[in-house]
PDB file of C-alpha atoms in Angstrom:
ATOM      1  CA  LYS A 901       2.614  30.219 -96.623  1.00 81.00           C
ATOM      2  CA  PHE A 902      -0.197  27.680 -97.005  1.00 88.00           C
ATOM      3  CA  HIS A 903      -1.514  28.546 -93.534  1.00 91.00           C
ATOM      4  CA  LEU A 904      -2.180  32.126 -94.691  1.00 92.00           C
ATOM      5  CA  LEU A 905      -4.627  30.811 -97.268  1.00 92.00           C
ATOM      6  CA  VAL A 906      -6.276  28.563 -94.680  1.00 94.00           C
ATOM      7  CA  ASP A 907      -6.591  31.488 -92.252  1.00 95.00           C
ATOM      8  CA  ARG A 908      -8.393  33.560 -94.877  1.00 93.00           C
ATOM      9  CA  LEU A 909     -10.679  30.726 -95.967  1.00 94.00           C
ATOM     10  CA  GLU A 910     -11.613  29.959 -92.380  1.00 94.00           C
ATOM     11  CA  LYS A 911     -12.398  33.624 -91.771  1.00 93.00           C
ATOM     12  CA  ASP A 912     -14.615  33.930 -94.864  1.00 92.00           C
ATOM     13  CA  PHE A 913     -16.228  30.483 -95.000  1.00 93.00           C
ATOM     14  CA  GLY A 914     -15.875  28.958 -91.523  1.00 94.00           C
ATOM     15  CA  PRO A 915     -13.896  25.869 -90.407  1.00 95.00           C
ATOM     16  CA  ASP A 916     -16.593  23.348 -91.367  1.00 95.00           C
ATOM     17  CA  HIS A 917     -17.122  24.541 -94.947  1.00 94.00           C
ATOM     18  CA  LYS A 918     -16.306  21.743 -97.400  1.00 94.00           C
ATOM     19  CA  VAL A 919     -13.814  22.216-100.229  1.00 94.00           C
ATOM     20  CA  VAL A 920     -12.573  19.916-102.974  1.00 94.00           C
ATOM     21  CA  HIS A 921      -8.905  19.289-103.774  1.00 94.00           C
ATOM     22  CA  TYR A 922      -8.527  18.278-107.426  1.00 93.00           C
ATOM     23  CA  ILE A 923      -5.378  17.097-109.200  1.00 92.00           C
ATOM     24  CA  GLY A 924      -5.705  16.286-112.878  1.00 90.00           C
ATOM     25  CA  ALA A 925      -3.418  13.655-114.380  1.00 89.00           C
ATOM     26  CA  ILE A 926      -0.537  15.340-116.222  1.00 88.00           C
ATOM     27  CA  LEU A 927       1.246  12.187-117.399  1.00 92.00           C
ATOM     28  CA  PRO A 928      -0.170   8.930-118.780  1.00 93.00           C
ATOM     29  CA  GLN A 929       1.195   7.194-115.674  1.00 93.00           C
ATOM     30  CA  SER A 930      -0.598   9.648-113.358  1.00 90.00           C
ATOM     31  CA  THR A 931      -4.093   9.378-111.938  1.00 88.00           C
ATOM     32  CA  THR A 932      -6.681  12.095-111.410  1.00 91.00           C
ATOM     33  CA  THR A 933      -7.619  12.561-107.756  1.00 91.00           C
ATOM     34  CA  MET A 934     -10.480  14.460-106.139  1.00 93.00           C
ATOM     35  CA  ASP A 935     -10.733  14.643-102.342  1.00 95.00           C
ATOM     36  CA  THR A 936     -13.190  16.530-100.152  1.00 95.00           C
ATOM     37  CA  PHE A 937     -12.005  18.230 -96.962  1.00 96.00           C
ATOM     38  CA  THR A 938     -13.322  20.757 -94.495  1.00 96.00           C
ATOM     39  CA  ILE A 939     -11.325  23.968 -94.278  1.00 95.00           C
ATOM     40  CA  SER A 940     -10.152  22.962 -90.801  1.00 96.00           C
ATOM     41  CA  ASP A 941      -8.763  19.725 -92.314  1.00 96.00           C
ATOM     42  CA  LEU A 942      -6.330  21.856 -94.333  1.00 95.00           C
ATOM     43  CA  ARG A 943      -4.427  22.606 -91.111  1.00 95.00           C
ATOM     44  CA  ASN A 944      -3.469  18.940 -90.889  1.00 95.00           C
ATOM     45  CA  ASP A 945       0.128  18.507 -92.103  1.00 93.00           C
ATOM     46  CA  ASP A 946      -0.710  15.232 -93.864  1.00 94.00           C
ATOM     47  CA  VAL A 947      -3.425  17.021 -95.841  1.00 94.00           C
ATOM     48  CA  ALA A 948      -1.424  20.182 -96.552  1.00 92.00           C
ATOM     49  CA  LYS A 949       1.505  18.280 -98.063  1.00 90.00           C
ATOM     50  CA  GLN A 950      -0.825  16.841-100.717  1.00 91.00           C
ATOM     51  CA  PHE A 951      -1.088  20.289-102.330  1.00 91.00           C
ATOM     52  CA  GLY A 952       1.294  21.471-105.017  1.00 85.00           C
ATOM     53  CA  THR A 953       1.548  23.501-108.202  1.00 83.00           C
ATOM     54  CA  ILE A 954      -0.783  21.140-110.059  1.00 86.00           C
ATOM     55  CA  SER A 955      -3.508  21.401-107.408  1.00 90.00           C
ATOM     56  CA  THR A 956      -6.867  23.090-107.819  1.00 91.00           C
ATOM     57  CA  LEU A 957      -8.877  23.899-104.705  1.00 92.00           C
ATOM     58  CA  TYR A 958     -12.564  24.289-105.505  1.00 92.00           C
ATOM     59  CA  ILE A 959     -14.522  26.273-102.930  1.00 92.00           C
ATOM     60  CA  PRO A 960     -18.310  26.087-103.323  1.00 89.00           C
ATOM     61  CA  PRO A 961     -20.331  29.207-102.445  1.00 87.00           C
ATOM     62  CA  ARG A 962     -20.989  29.597 -98.741  1.00 84.00           C
ATOM     63  CA  ASP A 963     -24.468  31.040 -99.175  1.00 80.00           C
ATOM     64  CA  GLU A 964     -27.077  30.418-101.829  1.00 72.00           C
ATOM     65  CA  SER A 965     -27.963  33.600-103.691  1.00 69.00           C
ATOM     66  CA  LEU A 966     -31.547  34.774-103.608  1.00 70.00           C
ATOM     67  CA  VAL A 967     -33.406  34.353-106.872  1.00 68.00           C
ATOM     68  CA  ASN A 968     -34.585  37.545-108.503  1.00 70.00           C
ATOM     69  CA  PRO A 969     -37.951  36.512-110.026  1.00 73.00           C
ATOM     70  CA  ASN A 970     -37.872  39.252-112.671  1.00 77.00           C
ATOM     71  CA  VAL A 971     -34.471  38.204-113.992  1.00 74.00           C
ATOM     72  CA  ALA A 972     -35.378  34.507-113.713  1.00 72.00           C
ATOM     73  CA  GLU A 973     -38.443  35.142-115.858  1.00 74.00           C
ATOM     74  CA  ALA A 974     -36.343  37.054-118.393  1.00 76.00           C
ATOM     75  CA  PHE A 975     -33.994  34.087-118.745  1.00 74.00           C
ATOM     76  CA  GLY A 976     -36.932  31.720-119.023  1.00 69.00           C
ATOM     77  CA  THR A 977     -38.614  29.186-116.766  1.00 61.00           C
ATOM     78  CA  PRO A 978     -40.826  26.177-117.635  1.00 50.00           C
ATOM     79  CA  ALA A 979     -43.758  28.607-117.526  1.00 49.00           C
ATOM     80  CA  ALA A 980     -41.970  31.373-119.411  1.00 49.00           C
ATOM     81  CA  PRO A 981     -39.671  30.185-122.218  1.00 49.00           C
ATOM     82  CA  VAL A 982     -36.755  32.365-123.287  1.00 49.00           C
ATOM     83  CA  THR A 983     -37.571  34.905-125.992  1.00 52.00           C
ATOM     84  CA  MET A 984     -35.378  37.542-127.591  1.00 50.00           C
ATOM     85  CA  ASP A 985     -36.179  41.076-126.449  1.00 54.00           C
ATOM     86  CA  SER A 986     -34.463  43.664-128.620  1.00 56.00           C
ATOM     87  CA  SER A 987     -35.819  46.519-126.490  1.00 59.00           C
ATOM     88  CA  VAL A 988     -33.377  45.788-123.639  1.00 57.00           C
ATOM     89  CA  LYS A 989     -30.580  48.359-123.785  1.00 62.00           C
ATOM     90  CA  TRP A 990     -27.381  48.592-121.757  1.00 57.00           C
ATOM     91  CA  ALA A 991     -27.653  51.597-119.433  1.00 62.00           C
ATOM     92  CA  GLY A 992     -24.489  51.168-117.392  1.00 59.00           C
ATOM     93  CA  PRO A 993     -21.296  53.225-117.580  1.00 62.00           C
ATOM     94  CA  LYS A 994     -18.814  52.737-120.385  1.00 65.00           C
ATOM     95  CA  LEU A 995     -16.429  49.886-119.696  1.00 61.00           C
ATOM     96  CA  ASN A 996     -12.889  50.836-118.741  1.00 64.00           C
ATOM     97  CA  ILE A 997     -10.085  48.762-120.217  1.00 64.00           C
ATOM     98  CA  VAL A 998      -7.957  47.722-117.267  1.00 67.00           C
ATOM     99  CA  SER A 999      -4.594  45.998-117.571  1.00 72.00           C
ATOM    100  CA  PRO A1000      -4.849  42.308-116.624  1.00 77.00           C
ATOM    101  CA  TYR A1001      -1.511  42.605-114.803  1.00 82.00           C
ATOM    102  CA  CYS A1002      -0.485  44.574-111.737  1.00 83.00           C
ATOM    103  CA  PRO A1003       2.879  46.437-111.648  1.00 87.00           C
ATOM    104  CA  HIS A1004       4.644  43.514-109.951  1.00 87.00           C
ATOM    105  CA  GLU A1005       3.386  41.053-112.570  1.00 87.00           C
ATOM    106  CA  ARG A1006       4.434  43.360-115.418  1.00 89.00           C
ATOM    107  CA  ASP A1007       7.905  43.619-113.875  1.00 91.00           C
ATOM    108  CA  VAL A1008       8.189  39.821-113.686  1.00 88.00           C
ATOM    109  CA  ILE A1009       7.058  39.443-117.309  1.00 90.00           C
ATOM    110  CA  ALA A1010       9.671  41.984-118.407  1.00 91.00           C
ATOM    111  CA  GLN A1011      12.391  39.794-116.873  1.00 92.00           C
ATOM    112  CA  ILE A1012      11.378  36.550-118.593  1.00 90.00           C
ATOM    113  CA  ASP A1013      14.013  36.808-121.338  1.00 91.00           C
ATOM    114  CA  THR A1014      16.821  37.189-118.784  1.00 92.00           C
ATOM    115  CA  HIS A1015      15.448  34.734-116.232  1.00 88.00           C
ATOM    116  CA  VAL A1016      17.896  32.118-114.965  1.00 86.00           C
ATOM    117  CA  ALA A1017      16.419  28.886-113.635  1.00 84.00           C
ATOM    118  CA  PRO A1018      17.378  28.107-110.023  1.00 89.00           C
ATOM    119  CA  GLU A1019      20.033  25.507-109.355  1.00 88.00           C
ATOM    120  CA  GLY A1020      18.571  22.026-109.335  1.00 89.00           C
ATOM    121  CA  TYR A1021      15.680  22.882-111.647  1.00 91.00           C
ATOM    122  CA  ARG A1022      14.800  19.926-113.863  1.00 91.00           C
ATOM    123  CA  LYS A1023      13.907  20.825-117.429  1.00 92.00           C
ATOM    124  CA  LEU A1024      12.622  18.626-120.234  1.00 93.00           C
ATOM    125  CA  HIS A1025      15.531  16.599-121.589  1.00 95.00           C
ATOM    126  CA  THR A1026      14.619  13.399-123.363  1.00 95.00           C
ATOM    127  CA  SER A1027      14.820  11.587-126.673  1.00 96.00           C
ATOM    128  CA  ALA A1028      12.472  11.902-129.626  1.00 96.00           C
ATOM    129  CA  ALA A1029      11.521   8.251-129.121  1.00 97.00           C
ATOM    130  CA  MET A1030      10.485   8.912-125.513  1.00 97.00           C
ATOM    131  CA  LYS A1031       8.446  11.956-126.545  1.00 96.00           C
ATOM    132  CA  LYS A1032       6.693   9.902-129.209  1.00 97.00           C
ATOM    133  CA  PHE A1033       5.971   7.039-126.822  1.00 97.00           C
ATOM    134  CA  MET A1034       4.474   9.335-124.177  1.00 96.00           C
ATOM    135  CA  THR A1035       2.461  11.224-126.801  1.00 96.00           C
ATOM    136  CA  ASP A1036       1.101   7.959-128.189  1.00 96.00           C
ATOM    137  CA  LEU A1037       0.022   6.897-124.693  1.00 96.00           C
ATOM    138  CA  ILE A1038      -1.947  10.119-124.340  1.00 94.00           C
ATOM    139  CA  LEU A1039      -3.548  10.098-127.784  1.00 95.00           C
ATOM    140  CA  LYS A1040      -4.222   6.373-128.133  1.00 96.00           C
ATOM    141  CA  PRO A1041      -6.522   5.074-125.357  1.00 94.00           C
ATOM    142  CA  LYS A1042      -6.166   1.454-126.479  1.00 97.00           C
ATOM    143  CA  LEU A1043      -2.369   1.657-126.271  1.00 96.00           C
ATOM    144  CA  LEU A1044      -2.590   3.199-122.795  1.00 95.00           C
ATOM    145  CA  GLU A1045      -4.906   0.402-121.669  1.00 95.00           C
ATOM    146  CA  GLU A1046      -2.465  -2.206-122.995  1.00 97.00           C
ATOM    147  CA  TYR A1047       0.426  -0.394-121.304  1.00 97.00           C
ATOM    148  CA  LYS A1048      -1.331  -0.420-117.936  1.00 95.00           C
ATOM    149  CA  LEU A1049      -2.019  -4.147-118.255  1.00 96.00           C
ATOM    150  CA  ASP A1050       1.504  -5.098-119.372  1.00 97.00           C
ATOM    151  CA  PRO A1051       4.029  -2.223-119.406  1.00 96.00           C
ATOM    152  CA  GLY A1052       6.959  -4.450-120.308  1.00 96.00           C
ATOM    153  CA  ALA A1053       5.408  -5.872-123.456  1.00 96.00           C
ATOM    154  CA  VAL A1054       4.341  -2.474-124.786  1.00 97.00           C
ATOM    155  CA  VAL A1055       7.695  -0.861-123.994  1.00 97.00           C
ATOM    156  CA  GLU A1056       9.675  -3.630-125.700  1.00 96.00           C
ATOM    157  CA  SER A1057       7.591  -3.213-128.851  1.00 96.00           C
ATOM    158  CA  ALA A1058       8.502   0.491-129.100  1.00 96.00           C
ATOM    159  CA  GLU A1059      11.452   1.565-131.238  1.00 95.00           C
ATOM    160  CA  GLY A1060      14.342   3.856-130.366  1.00 96.00           C
ATOM    161  CA  LEU A1061      14.051   3.878-126.565  1.00 96.00           C
ATOM    162  CA  SER A1062      17.246   3.720-124.520  1.00 95.00           C
ATOM    163  CA  ASP A1063      17.741   1.118-121.790  1.00 95.00           C
ATOM    164  CA  VAL A1064      17.216   3.795-119.124  1.00 95.00           C
ATOM    165  CA  GLU A1065      13.986   4.963-120.760  1.00 96.00           C
ATOM    166  CA  LYS A1066      12.737   1.392-121.077  1.00 97.00           C
ATOM    167  CA  PHE A1067      13.434   0.738-117.412  1.00 97.00           C
ATOM    168  CA  ALA A1068      11.610   3.913-116.360  1.00 96.00           C
ATOM    169  CA  LEU A1069       8.588   3.114-118.504  1.00 97.00           C
ATOM    170  CA  LYS A1070       8.428  -0.435-117.162  1.00 97.00           C
ATOM    171  CA  VAL A1071       8.259   0.954-113.616  1.00 95.00           C
ATOM    172  CA  ALA A1072       5.046   2.590-114.869  1.00 94.00           C
ATOM    173  CA  SER A1073       4.892   5.365-112.266  1.00 93.00           C
ATOM    174  CA  SER A1074       4.585   9.104-112.807  1.00 92.00           C
ATOM    175  CA  GLY A1075       7.764   9.644-110.781  1.00 93.00           C
ATOM    176  CA  ALA A1076       9.832   7.308-112.932  1.00 95.00           C
ATOM    177  CA  ALA A1077       8.514   8.856-116.146  1.00 95.00           C
ATOM    178  CA  TYR A1078       9.078  12.399-114.890  1.00 94.00           C
ATOM    179  CA  ILE A1079      12.645  11.950-113.695  1.00 95.00           C
ATOM    180  CA  SER A1080      13.674  10.047-116.829  1.00 95.00           C
ATOM    181  CA  MET A1081      12.399  12.864-119.062  1.00 95.00           C
ATOM    182  CA  THR A1082      13.996  15.739-117.145  1.00 95.00           C
ATOM    183  CA  ALA A1083      17.476  16.766-116.057  1.00 94.00           C
ATOM    184  CA  THR A1084      19.328  19.591-114.348  1.00 94.00           C
ATOM    185  CA  GLU A1085      21.799  21.756-116.256  1.00 92.00           C
ATOM    186  CA  SER A1086      24.707  20.185-114.359  1.00 92.00           C
ATOM    187  CA  ASP A1087      23.518  16.655-115.192  1.00 93.00           C
ATOM    188  CA  ILE A1088      23.237  17.577-118.864  1.00 94.00           C
ATOM    189  CA  ALA A1089      26.706  19.150-118.898  1.00 93.00           C
ATOM    190  CA  SER A1090      28.337  16.163-117.188  1.00 94.00           C
ATOM    191  CA  GLY A1091      26.362  13.536-119.075  1.00 93.00           C
ATOM    192  CA  ARG A1092      25.357  11.852-115.822  1.00 92.00           C
ATOM    193  CA  GLN A1093      22.990   8.916-116.241  1.00 91.00           C
ATOM    194  CA  LEU A1094      20.294   8.107-113.720  1.00 92.00           C
ATOM    195  CA  ALA A1095      20.751   5.014-111.590  1.00 94.00           C
ATOM    196  CA  LYS A1096      17.944   2.466-111.545  1.00 94.00           C
ATOM    197  CA  ASP A1097      17.239   2.997-107.850  1.00 95.00           C
ATOM    198  CA  GLU A1098      16.828   6.752-108.485  1.00 94.00           C
ATOM    199  CA  ILE A1099      14.256   6.011-111.154  1.00 95.00           C
ATOM    200  CA  ALA A1100      12.389   3.337-109.211  1.00 94.00           C
ATOM    201  CA  THR A1101      11.966   5.518-106.107  1.00 94.00           C
ATOM    202  CA  ALA A1102      11.379   8.863-107.849  1.00 91.00           C
ATOM    203  CA  GLU A1103       8.343  10.903-106.879  1.00 85.00           C
ATOM    204  CA  GLY A1104       6.045  12.613-109.349  1.00 75.00           C
ATOM    205  CA  PRO A1105       6.053  16.293-110.402  1.00 69.00           C
ATOM    206  CA  LEU A1106       4.018  17.317-107.343  1.00 59.00           C
ATOM    207  CA  ALA A1107       6.954  16.606-105.040  1.00 51.00           C
ATOM    208  CA  HIS A1108       9.360  18.878-106.900  1.00 45.00           C
ATOM    209  CA  HIS A1109       7.711  22.243-106.384  1.00 45.00           C
ATOM    210  CA  THR A1110       6.748  24.622-103.642  1.00 40.00           C
ATOM    211  CA  ILE A1111       3.099  24.918-102.743  1.00 42.00           C
ATOM    212  CA  VAL A1112       0.892  27.015-104.980  1.00 43.00           C
ATOM    213  CA  VAL A1113      -2.866  26.618-104.795  1.00 45.00           C
ATOM    214  CA  VAL A1114      -5.358  27.730-107.411  1.00 45.00           C
ATOM    215  CA  VAL A1115      -8.590  28.739-105.717  1.00 47.00           C
ATOM    216  CA  VAL A1116     -11.829  28.580-107.656  1.00 46.00           C
ATOM    217  CA  SER A1117     -14.969  29.993-106.077  1.00 45.00           C
ATOM    218  CA  CYS A1118     -18.125  29.536-108.122  1.00 40.00           C
ATOM    219  CA  ALA A1119     -21.642  30.834-107.770  1.00 38.00           C
ATOM    220  CA  VAL A1120     -24.665  31.109-110.024  1.00 35.00           C
ATOM    221  CA  LEU A1121     -24.954  34.838-110.586  1.00 33.00           C
ATOM    222  CA  LEU A1122     -27.126  35.281-113.642  1.00 33.00           C
ATOM    223  CA  ILE A1123     -30.456  35.027-111.881  1.00 31.00           C
ATOM    224  CA  SER A1124     -29.415  37.039-108.837  1.00 32.00           C
ATOM    225  CA  PHE A1125     -28.576  40.289-110.646  1.00 32.00           C
ATOM    226  CA  SER A1126     -30.472  43.364-109.602  1.00 33.00           C
ATOM    227  CA  SER A1127     -33.233  44.227-112.040  1.00 33.00           C
ATOM    228  CA  ASN A1128     -31.637  47.682-112.289  1.00 37.00           C
ATOM    229  CA  SER A1129     -28.711  46.212-114.271  1.00 38.00           C
ATOM    230  CA  ALA A1130     -30.682  46.638-117.446  1.00 38.00           C
ATOM    231  CA  ARG A1131     -33.244  49.227-118.398  1.00 37.00           C
ATOM    232  CA  ARG A1132     -35.997  48.847-120.929  1.00 39.00           C
TER     233      ARG A1132
END
């Protein structure tokens, strides 16, 4: 379905409009990435497969809004500093409280308590020692720096980790950390342990989900409002 998004973006912004693909690090072993593409680049399979549920696609405004000098002056410029004006009164219609969810979304929310995860879904399943180690990496920058320089030494100094967890942490990749901290229901029921080659070659969270893209379109609106929005 990714091509449907690209079709719409190309229609509204044009094929040469630049967008930014941002992925924030979600594990201590992950890295934050930020890549700039044109909308037409998104049709490239090698580019499209980089998107996943942890992606954010930032789309800058296509056109620069015209500045309304009256509103700009009201907000303050170097020649006209901002001052409080208590005479400005809201003259618009009363605000209507609209539900933040559409009927389909409300129906999905109503089914949360009875939802059954699909077969093969990996849920969090790890030891308290592993949780503590990963939390410490996130909250203690010095420890994370030491871990990146010498994973083995830092891992061996931690207490309570299993041999499998130690191996995964020594690999020092987001894929190894992710797969060692998650498991399917069938794996949990059978007590199956991960093999070292599974851990060493595991891909990160991005590879385990279907494509969902969050689109953010920003524009500076405050100084482009019509002067009729407020009445003195």
